[in-house]
Each structure stands twice: as C-alpha cells, then as structure tokens.
mmCIF file of C-alpha atoms in Angstrom:
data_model
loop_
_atom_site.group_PDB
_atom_site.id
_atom_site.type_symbol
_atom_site.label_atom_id
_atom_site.label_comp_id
_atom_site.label_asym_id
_atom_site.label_seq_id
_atom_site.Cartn_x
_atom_site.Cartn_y
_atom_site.Cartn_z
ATOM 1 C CA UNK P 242 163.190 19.561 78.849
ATOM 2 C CA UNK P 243 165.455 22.225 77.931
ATOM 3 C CA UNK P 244 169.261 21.934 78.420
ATOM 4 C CA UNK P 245 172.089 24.555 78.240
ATOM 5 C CA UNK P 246 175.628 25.138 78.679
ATOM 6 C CA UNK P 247 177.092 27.548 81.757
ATOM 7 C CA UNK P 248 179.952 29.672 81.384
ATOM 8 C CA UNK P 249 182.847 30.356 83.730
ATOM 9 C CA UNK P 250 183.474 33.850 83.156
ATOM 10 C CA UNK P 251 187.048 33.599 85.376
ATOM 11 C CA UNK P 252 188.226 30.565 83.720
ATOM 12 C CA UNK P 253 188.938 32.401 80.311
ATOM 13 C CA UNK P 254 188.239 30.566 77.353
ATOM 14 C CA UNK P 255 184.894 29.138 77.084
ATOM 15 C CA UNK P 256 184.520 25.358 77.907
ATOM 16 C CA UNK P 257 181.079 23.919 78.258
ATOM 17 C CA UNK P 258 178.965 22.880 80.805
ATOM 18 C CA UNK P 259 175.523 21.246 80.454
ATOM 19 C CA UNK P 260 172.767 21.967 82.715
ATOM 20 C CA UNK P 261 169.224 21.243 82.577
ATOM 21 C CA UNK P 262 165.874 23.009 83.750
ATOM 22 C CA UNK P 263 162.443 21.584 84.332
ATOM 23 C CA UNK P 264 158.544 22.747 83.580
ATOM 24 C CA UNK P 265 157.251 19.576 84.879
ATOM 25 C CA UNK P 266 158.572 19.863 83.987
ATOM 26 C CA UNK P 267 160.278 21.268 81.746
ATOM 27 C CA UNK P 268 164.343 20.506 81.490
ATOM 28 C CA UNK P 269 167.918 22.875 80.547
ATOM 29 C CA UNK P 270 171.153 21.389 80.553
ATOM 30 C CA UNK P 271 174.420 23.822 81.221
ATOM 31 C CA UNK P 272 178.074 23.614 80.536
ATOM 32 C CA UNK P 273 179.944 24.985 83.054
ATOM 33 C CA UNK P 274 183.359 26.233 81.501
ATOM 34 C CA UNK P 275 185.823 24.440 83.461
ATOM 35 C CA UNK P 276 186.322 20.492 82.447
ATOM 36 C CA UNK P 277 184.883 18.328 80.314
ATOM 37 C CA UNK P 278 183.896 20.046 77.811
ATOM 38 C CA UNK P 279 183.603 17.274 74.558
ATOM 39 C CA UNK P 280 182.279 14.745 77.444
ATOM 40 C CA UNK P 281 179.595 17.701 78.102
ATOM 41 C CA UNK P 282 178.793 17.907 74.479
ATOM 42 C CA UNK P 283 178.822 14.368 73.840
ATOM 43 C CA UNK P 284 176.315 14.329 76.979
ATOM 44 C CA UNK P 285 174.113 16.903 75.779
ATOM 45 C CA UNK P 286 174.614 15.615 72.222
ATOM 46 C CA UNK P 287 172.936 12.404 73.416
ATOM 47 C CA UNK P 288 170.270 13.766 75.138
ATOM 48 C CA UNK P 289 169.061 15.175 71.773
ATOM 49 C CA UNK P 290 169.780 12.945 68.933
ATOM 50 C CA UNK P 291 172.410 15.721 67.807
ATOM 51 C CA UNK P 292 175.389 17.918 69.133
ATOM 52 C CA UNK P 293 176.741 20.986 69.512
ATOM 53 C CA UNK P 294 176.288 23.718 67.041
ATOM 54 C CA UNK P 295 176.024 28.077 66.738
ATOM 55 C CA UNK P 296 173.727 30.369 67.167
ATOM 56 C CA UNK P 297 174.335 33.698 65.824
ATOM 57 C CA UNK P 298 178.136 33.534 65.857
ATOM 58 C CA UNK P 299 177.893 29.652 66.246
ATOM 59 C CA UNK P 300 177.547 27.482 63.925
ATOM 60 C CA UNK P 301 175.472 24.185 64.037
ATOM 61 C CA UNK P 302 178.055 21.220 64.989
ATOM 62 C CA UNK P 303 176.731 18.733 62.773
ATOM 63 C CA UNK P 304 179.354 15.748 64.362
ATOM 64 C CA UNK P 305 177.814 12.571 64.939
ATOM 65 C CA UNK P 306 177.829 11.086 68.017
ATOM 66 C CA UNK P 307 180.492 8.574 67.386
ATOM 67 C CA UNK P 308 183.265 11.989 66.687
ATOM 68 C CA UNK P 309 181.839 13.716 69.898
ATOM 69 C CA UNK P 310 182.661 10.222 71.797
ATOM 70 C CA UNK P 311 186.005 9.624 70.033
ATOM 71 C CA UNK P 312 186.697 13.441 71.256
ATOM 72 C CA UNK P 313 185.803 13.175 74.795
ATOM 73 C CA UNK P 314 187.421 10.002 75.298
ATOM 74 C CA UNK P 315 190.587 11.727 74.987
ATOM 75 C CA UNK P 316 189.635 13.665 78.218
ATOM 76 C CA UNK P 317 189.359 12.798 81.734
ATOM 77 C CA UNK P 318 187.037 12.911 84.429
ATOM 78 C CA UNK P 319 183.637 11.658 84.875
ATOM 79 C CA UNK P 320 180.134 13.383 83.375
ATOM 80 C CA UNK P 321 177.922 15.224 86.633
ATOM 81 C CA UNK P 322 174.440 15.494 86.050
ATOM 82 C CA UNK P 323 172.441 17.208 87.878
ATOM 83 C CA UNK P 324 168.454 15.914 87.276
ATOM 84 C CA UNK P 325 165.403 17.265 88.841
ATOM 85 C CA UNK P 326 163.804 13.910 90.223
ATOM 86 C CA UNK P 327 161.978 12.523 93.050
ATOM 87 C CA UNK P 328 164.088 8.854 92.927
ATOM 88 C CA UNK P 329 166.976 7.801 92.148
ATOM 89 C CA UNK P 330 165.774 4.689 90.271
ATOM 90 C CA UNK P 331 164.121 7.590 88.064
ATOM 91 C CA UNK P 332 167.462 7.386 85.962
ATOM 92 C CA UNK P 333 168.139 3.815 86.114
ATOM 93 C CA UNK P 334 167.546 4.121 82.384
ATOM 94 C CA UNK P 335 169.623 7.046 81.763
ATOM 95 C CA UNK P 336 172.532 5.048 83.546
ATOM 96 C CA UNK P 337 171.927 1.593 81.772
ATOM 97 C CA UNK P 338 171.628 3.382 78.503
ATOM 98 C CA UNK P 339 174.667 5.661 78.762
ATOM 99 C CA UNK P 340 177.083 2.513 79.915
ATOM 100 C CA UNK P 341 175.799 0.930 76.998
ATOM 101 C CA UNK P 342 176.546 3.579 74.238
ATOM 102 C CA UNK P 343 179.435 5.335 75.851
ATOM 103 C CA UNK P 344 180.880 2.307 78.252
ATOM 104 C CA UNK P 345 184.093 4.225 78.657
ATOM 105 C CA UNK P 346 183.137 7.221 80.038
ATOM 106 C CA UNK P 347 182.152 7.632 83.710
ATOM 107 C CA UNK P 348 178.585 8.829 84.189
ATOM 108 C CA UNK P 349 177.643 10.033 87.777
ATOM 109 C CA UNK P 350 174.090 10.832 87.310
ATOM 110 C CA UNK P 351 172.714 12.540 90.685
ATOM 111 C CA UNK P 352 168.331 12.877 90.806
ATOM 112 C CA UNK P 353 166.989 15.009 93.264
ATOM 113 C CA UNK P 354 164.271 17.689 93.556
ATOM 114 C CA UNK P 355 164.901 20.605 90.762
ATOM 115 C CA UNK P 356 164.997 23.528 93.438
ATOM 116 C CA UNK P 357 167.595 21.785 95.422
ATOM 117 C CA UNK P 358 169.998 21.377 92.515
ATOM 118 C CA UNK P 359 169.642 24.817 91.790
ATOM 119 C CA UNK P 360 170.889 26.297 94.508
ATOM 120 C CA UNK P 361 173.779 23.616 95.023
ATOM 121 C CA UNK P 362 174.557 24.953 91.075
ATOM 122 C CA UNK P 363 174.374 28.407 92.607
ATOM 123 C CA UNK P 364 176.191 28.172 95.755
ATOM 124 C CA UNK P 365 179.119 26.426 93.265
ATOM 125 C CA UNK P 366 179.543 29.006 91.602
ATOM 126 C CA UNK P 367 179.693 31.939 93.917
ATOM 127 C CA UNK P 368 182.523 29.628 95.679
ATOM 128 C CA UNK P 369 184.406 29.223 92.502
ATOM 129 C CA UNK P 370 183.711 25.487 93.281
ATOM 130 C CA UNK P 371 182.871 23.026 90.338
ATOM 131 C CA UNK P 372 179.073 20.933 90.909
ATOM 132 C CA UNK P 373 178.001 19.765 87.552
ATOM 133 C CA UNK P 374 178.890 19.323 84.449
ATOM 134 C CA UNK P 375 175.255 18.816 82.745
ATOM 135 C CA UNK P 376 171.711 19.796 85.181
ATOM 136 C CA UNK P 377 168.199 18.513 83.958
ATOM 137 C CA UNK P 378 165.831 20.774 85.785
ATOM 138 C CA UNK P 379 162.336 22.159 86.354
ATOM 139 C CA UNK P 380 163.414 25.559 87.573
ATOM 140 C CA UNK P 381 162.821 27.643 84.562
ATOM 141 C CA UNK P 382 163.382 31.047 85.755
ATOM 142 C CA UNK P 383 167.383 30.030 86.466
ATOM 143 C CA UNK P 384 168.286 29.897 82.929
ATOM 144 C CA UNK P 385 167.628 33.596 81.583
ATOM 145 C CA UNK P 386 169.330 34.663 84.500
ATOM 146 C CA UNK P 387 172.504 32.049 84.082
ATOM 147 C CA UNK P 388 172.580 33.229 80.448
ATOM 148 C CA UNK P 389 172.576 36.744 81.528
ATOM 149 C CA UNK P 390 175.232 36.262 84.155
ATOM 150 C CA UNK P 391 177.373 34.126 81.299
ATOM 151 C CA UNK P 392 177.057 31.348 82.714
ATOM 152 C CA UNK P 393 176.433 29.409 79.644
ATOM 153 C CA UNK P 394 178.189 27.789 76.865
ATOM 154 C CA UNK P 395 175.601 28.696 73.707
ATOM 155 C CA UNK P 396 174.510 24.932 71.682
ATOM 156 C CA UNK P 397 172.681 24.495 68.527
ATOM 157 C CA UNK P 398 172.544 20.868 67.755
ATOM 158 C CA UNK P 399 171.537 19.647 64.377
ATOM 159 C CA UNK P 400 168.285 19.753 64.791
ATOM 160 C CA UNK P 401 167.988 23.200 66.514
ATOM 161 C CA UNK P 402 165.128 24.604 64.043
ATOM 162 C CA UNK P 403 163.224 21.513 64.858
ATOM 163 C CA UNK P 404 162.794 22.698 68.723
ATOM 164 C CA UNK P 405 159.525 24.254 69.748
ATOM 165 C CA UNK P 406 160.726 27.563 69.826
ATOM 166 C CA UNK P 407 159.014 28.787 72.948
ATOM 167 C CA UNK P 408 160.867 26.400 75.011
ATOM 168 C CA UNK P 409 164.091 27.061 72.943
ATOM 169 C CA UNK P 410 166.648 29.847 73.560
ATOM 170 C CA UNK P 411 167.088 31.377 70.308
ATOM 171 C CA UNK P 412 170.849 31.746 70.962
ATOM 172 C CA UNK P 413 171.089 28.137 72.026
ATOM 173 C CA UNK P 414 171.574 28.845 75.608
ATOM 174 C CA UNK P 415 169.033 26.438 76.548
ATOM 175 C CA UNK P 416 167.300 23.484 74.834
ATOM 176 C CA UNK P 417 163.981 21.849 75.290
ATOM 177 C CA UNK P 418 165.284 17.959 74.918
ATOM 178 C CA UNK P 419 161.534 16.593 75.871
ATOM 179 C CA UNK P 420 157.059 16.936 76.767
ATOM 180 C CA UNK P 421 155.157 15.933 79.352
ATOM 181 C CA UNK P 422 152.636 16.909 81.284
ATOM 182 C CA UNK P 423 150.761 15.967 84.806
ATOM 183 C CA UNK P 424 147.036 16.576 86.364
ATOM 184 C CA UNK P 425 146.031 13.279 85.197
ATOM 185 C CA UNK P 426 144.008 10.870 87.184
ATOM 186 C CA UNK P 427 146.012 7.567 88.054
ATOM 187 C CA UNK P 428 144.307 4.587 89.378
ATOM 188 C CA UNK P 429 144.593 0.987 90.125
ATOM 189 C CA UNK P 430 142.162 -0.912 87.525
ATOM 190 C CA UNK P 431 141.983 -3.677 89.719
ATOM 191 C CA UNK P 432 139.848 -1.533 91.941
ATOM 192 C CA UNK P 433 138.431 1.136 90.598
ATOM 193 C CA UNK P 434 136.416 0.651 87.104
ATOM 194 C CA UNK P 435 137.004 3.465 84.415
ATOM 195 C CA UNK P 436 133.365 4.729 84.675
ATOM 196 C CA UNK P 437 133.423 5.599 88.273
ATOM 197 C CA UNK P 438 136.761 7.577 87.360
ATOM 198 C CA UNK P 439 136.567 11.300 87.745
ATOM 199 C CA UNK P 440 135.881 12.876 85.580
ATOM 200 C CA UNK P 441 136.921 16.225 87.146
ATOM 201 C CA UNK P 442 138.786 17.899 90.261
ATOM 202 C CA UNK P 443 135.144 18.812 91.225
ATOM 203 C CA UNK P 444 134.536 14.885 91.241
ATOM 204 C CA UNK P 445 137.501 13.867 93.826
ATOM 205 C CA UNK P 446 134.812 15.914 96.577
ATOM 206 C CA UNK P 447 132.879 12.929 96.308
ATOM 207 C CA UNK P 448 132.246 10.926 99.715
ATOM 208 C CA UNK P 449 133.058 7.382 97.886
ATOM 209 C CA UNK P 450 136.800 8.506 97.573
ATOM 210 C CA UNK P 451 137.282 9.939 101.017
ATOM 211 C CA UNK P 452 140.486 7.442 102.297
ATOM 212 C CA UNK P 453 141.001 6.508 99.049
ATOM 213 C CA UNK P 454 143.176 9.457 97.332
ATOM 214 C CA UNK P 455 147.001 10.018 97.656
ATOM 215 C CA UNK P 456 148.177 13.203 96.458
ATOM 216 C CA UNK P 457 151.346 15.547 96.357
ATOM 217 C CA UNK P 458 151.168 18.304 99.000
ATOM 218 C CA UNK P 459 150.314 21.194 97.516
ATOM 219 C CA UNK P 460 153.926 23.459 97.959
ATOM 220 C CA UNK P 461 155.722 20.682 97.223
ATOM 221 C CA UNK P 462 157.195 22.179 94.442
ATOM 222 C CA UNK P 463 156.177 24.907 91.844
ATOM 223 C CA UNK P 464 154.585 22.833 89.279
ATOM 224 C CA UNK P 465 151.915 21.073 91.704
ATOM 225 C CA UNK P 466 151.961 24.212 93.219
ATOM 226 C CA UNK P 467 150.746 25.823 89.610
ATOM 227 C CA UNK P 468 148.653 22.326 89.422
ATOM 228 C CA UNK P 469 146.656 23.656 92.541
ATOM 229 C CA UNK P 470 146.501 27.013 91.763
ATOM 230 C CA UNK P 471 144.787 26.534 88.241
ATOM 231 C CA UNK P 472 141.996 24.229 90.460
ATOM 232 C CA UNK P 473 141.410 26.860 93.416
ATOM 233 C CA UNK P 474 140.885 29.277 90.520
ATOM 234 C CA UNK P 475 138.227 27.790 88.932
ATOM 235 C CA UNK P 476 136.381 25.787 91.729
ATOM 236 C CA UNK P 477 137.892 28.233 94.598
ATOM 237 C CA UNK P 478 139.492 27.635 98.221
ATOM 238 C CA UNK P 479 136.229 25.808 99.327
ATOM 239 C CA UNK P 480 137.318 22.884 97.037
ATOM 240 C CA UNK P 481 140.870 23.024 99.054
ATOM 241 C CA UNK P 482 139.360 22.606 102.671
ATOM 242 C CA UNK P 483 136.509 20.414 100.959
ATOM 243 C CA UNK P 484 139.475 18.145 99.301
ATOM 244 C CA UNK P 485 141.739 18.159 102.562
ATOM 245 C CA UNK P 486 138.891 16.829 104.550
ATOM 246 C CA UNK P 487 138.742 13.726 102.481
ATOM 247 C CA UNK P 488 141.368 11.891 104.240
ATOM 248 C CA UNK P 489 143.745 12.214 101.553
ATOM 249 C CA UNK P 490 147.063 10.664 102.216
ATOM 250 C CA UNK P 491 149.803 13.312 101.585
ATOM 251 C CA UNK P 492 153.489 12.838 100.035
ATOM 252 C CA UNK P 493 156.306 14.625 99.043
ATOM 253 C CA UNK P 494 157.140 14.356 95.101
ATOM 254 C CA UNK P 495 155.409 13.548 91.798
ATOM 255 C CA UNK P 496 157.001 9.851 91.902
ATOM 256 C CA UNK P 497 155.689 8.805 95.019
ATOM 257 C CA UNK P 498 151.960 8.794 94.232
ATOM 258 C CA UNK P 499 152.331 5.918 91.845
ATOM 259 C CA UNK P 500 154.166 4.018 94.577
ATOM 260 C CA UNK P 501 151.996 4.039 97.018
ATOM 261 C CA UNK P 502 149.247 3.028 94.798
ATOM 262 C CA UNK P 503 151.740 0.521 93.635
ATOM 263 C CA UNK P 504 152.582 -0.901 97.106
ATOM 264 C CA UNK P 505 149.162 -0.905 98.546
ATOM 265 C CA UNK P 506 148.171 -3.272 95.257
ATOM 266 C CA UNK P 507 150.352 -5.722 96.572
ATOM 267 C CA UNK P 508 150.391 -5.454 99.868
ATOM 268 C CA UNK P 509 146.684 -6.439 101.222
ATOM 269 C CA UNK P 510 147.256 -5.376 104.628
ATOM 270 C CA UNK P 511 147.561 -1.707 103.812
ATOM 271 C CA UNK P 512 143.923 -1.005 103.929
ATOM 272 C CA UNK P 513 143.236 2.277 105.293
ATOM 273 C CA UNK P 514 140.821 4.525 107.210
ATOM 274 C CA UNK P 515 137.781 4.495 105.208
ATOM 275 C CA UNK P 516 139.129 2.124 102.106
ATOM 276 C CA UNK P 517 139.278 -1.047 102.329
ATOM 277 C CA UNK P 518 141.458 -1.176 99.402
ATOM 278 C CA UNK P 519 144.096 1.504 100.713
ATOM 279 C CA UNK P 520 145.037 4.298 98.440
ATOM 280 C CA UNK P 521 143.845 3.823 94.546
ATOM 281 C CA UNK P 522 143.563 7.135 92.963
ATOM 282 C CA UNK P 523 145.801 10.249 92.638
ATOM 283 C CA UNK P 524 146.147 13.170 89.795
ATOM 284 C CA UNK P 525 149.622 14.371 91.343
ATOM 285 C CA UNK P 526 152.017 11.796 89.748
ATOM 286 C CA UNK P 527 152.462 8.693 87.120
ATOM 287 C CA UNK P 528 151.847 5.403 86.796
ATOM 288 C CA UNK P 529 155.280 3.643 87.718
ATOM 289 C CA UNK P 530 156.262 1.363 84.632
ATOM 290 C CA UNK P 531 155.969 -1.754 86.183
ATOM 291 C CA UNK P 532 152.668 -1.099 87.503
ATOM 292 C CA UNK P 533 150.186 -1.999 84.674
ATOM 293 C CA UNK P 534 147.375 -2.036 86.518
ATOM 294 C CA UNK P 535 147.642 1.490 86.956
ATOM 295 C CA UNK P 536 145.549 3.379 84.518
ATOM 296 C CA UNK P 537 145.671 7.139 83.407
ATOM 297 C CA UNK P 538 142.836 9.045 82.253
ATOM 298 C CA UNK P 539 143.152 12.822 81.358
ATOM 299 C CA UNK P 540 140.583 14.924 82.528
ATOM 300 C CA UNK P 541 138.118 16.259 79.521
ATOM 301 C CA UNK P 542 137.480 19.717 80.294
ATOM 302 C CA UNK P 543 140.613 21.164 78.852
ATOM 303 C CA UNK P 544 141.133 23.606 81.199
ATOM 304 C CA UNK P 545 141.973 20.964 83.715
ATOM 305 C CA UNK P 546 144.793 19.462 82.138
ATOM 306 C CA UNK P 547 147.702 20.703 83.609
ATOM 307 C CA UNK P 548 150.263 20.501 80.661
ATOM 308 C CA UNK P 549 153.482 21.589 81.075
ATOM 309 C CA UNK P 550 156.526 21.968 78.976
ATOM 310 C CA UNK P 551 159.489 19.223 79.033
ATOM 311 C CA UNK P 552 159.621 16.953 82.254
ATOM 312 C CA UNK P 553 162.059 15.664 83.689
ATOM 313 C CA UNK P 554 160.445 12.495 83.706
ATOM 314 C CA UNK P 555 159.953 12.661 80.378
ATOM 315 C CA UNK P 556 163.617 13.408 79.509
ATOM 316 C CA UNK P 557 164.622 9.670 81.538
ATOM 317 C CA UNK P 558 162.695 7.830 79.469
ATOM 318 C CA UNK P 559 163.479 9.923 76.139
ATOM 319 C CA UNK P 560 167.695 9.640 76.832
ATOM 320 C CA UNK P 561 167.368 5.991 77.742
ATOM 321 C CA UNK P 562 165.065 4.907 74.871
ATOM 322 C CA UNK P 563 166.221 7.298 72.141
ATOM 323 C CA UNK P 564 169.478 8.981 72.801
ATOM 324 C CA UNK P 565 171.476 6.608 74.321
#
C-alpha cells in the first residue's frame, strides 16, 4: 500500500491529509490540508511503524509515536479513512487495534470499493467540501495526478529509504505501507485434495469443476480486470467463453469468494447445479481467516501469478498486527 498526504491549495498553510491508493492492491494515504493534521500524521505514522518526515525540503520526522499521539490529542475531531475494501469487517482489526493504542482519539474507518472512494475524494474537493482525512486505495493512477494538482501534504517517515522505491514517491507524496498479491487458487481441503488442485488457469476448463468454481466477475474492478487480461493473453478469449460455460458462480469483490466457499462448508444444503459440495474453488479472492480449511496454492508457471503491489488487504492485517 502506498499512502500520501493531500493538499488544500485555498486553505493556505499546508495541513495534512492522509490518503491511501491500492494495486491489489496497492495502497496511498493523503492529508488533506484542512483539520487534523498531527491526528493525520499520527494515523499515517501508525500505519508505517514511523512518522512524518522531508523529502527534498523536508526533513525526516523522526518522533515516535507516543509525541505524534501526545500532539494530536491536543486537537479535535475524529480520524476519516477512506479504505479500498469489499467488507466492512475487513477493518475490524484496524479498528480494534487503533482503540487499543490510541483509545482517545476517534477513528471512523469507512471500507468500500477503491474506485468509489476516489471519486467521493474527488467530488470533495471540487466542492470545497472536506471527505477524508487518510484514504487506503487501489486506484494508483489518482496519486500523480493529486500530487500534481497539490493536493498532497509530502511525508518521509523514518524509514523512508527502506520503501521499495518503485512503489514510493521520491518526494514522499505517497507511501507504499504494504505486499500482496492475488491469482491464487483457494479451496476447501475438506473437499478437494491438493493433487487434484490446478495447477493452471488452463486446468479450471476441466469438466470435474464445472458447478464447482466461484469467481470475481471479470470488470469488477481493475486489478481482476488486469487478473483476466494477463489469462486471455496467454490462453486467449476461447478460455473466457470456455471458463463462463462452466457454471461458475459470479460475485462482486475479492472478499466474497472466500465467503461463499466459507458458507457453503457449513451449510450442507447449499449444494449446487452440478456439485454436490457447492462452490469449493476460486483464484479471485482469499481465504477468510477463520476459515482454515481453506487452502491456497500459487500457481507454478510464473507467469500466472498475478502479483501486485501493496493491497489493501494486506495493509488491514499489517496496521492491526504491526502498527497499531
């Protein structure tokens, strides 16, 4: 994930604002310049291990998380995230985690789908109109342009020159804050042995799995779109029709795949179609944590393994397990 802070160019002085941006995902946080600003650092501080610090003209901020929180709690308001998500339980962590560290200051942590938050960030702006205060987010191609715009309060936490530098704004307008990746297989062990798992898209054309597969729809978003793309190129748009005629049970999100999995291992009436077992195998999503009978195998070839920069996934369980 990558975070970074947006600028009010009509308020003035700079105050931050963190948002966040996913690559599924991949994450930014932003500052918006208006409120909050320590509570925004001491968010985005959190998030990665660190705080605030310069690029260029600014200076790492080397304070500790206990002086950002002794800072912000002289502020008021509550911290808005903004988090690319398919559930809201996706940040039950996050929430649990921040209460505990920082119990005195308000944390209203919103999950929806990246391209949503996006344009509610956008459409606040234009209207003068304050949305978030932090945004964890899969839409790459919004920060260069909120940077360019000014949008952005520049961060270089402590450990800035520890960042993969691809996924890092040199000037510290965005931050990579975690890695993760997707186009695994998922599957419910209980069913489905580990040698009859694919072990290739090619494989998931096989008749045994027709009414067995649950899978993401295809524009869902941009990274299952990419997902699909990288598979039509190689096995070409006879594998699409070939795949769709397999009965596959389709669902919005990355999230949801693991649920249904989930649901139809405990529920033994959910038998479907041509599975007598319901739905047991997906590459579109994760296994949901308290599911661990579902397995995850990575394809071998390594052009099939869709890797992508820091999700947003990823960044739940890194805040809540590392940061908070």
């Amino acid at each position: 994930m990558c975070s970074y802070p947006l600028h009010d160019s009509s308020a003035g002085t700079a105050q931050s604002r963190s948002h966040s941006f996913p690559v599924d995902s991949f994450c930014l946080c932003f500052h918006l310049k208006m409120l909050l600003s320590t509570i925004r650092v001491l968010a985005l501080g959190s998030l990665l291990g660190t705080s605030f610090a310069r690029v260029n003209n600014v200076p790492i901020d080397h304070s500790t998380l206990d002086e950002l929180y002794a800072a912000a709690l002289k502020e008021d308001g509550k911290l808005v995230v903004a988090s690319g998500g398919d559930a809201g339980t996706q940040a039950t962590g996050v929430r649990t985690g921040w209460a505990a560290r920082f119990p005195k200051i308000a944390l209203d942590y919103q999950v929806d789908l990246s391209k949503y938050h996006d344009s509610r960030i956008d459409r606040g702006y234009w209207s003068n109109n304050h949305t978030y205060d932090v945004a964890v987010l899969q839409t790459l191609h919004d920060f260069q342009r909120w940077k360019e715009e000014d949008r952005l309060l520049f961060y270089k936490p402590p450990t800035f020159l520890d960042l993969y530098a691809g996924e890092t704004d040199l000037d510290g307008a965005f931050l990579p804050i975690g890695i993760s990746s997707f186009g695994n297989f998922i599957y419910d062990s209980s069913v489905v042995s580990e040698s009859d798992v694919p072990t290739s898209y090619a494989d998931l054309l096989d008749p045994k799995w027709k009414g067995k597969i649950v899978a993401t729809y295809p524009n869902d978003d941009d990274a299952i779109a990419f997902l699909f793309s990288i598979i039509v190129e190689k096995y070409g748009f006879e594998w699409l029709d070939a795949f769709a005629a397999q009965d596959v049970q389709w669902v919005r999100g990355t999230a949801t795949p693991g649920f249904v999995i989930r649901d139809n291992h405990n529920n033994v009436t959910s038998a479907s179609g041509s599975s007598p077992y319901g739905r047991v195998l997906s590459f579109t999503g994760y296994a949901p944590s308290n599911a661990s009978y579902i397995k995850t195998v990575q394809p071998p070839a390594p052009e099939q393994h869709y890797g992508m920069g820091p999700n947003c996934c990823s960044l739940h369980h890194y805040q809540a397990t590392k940061h908070c």
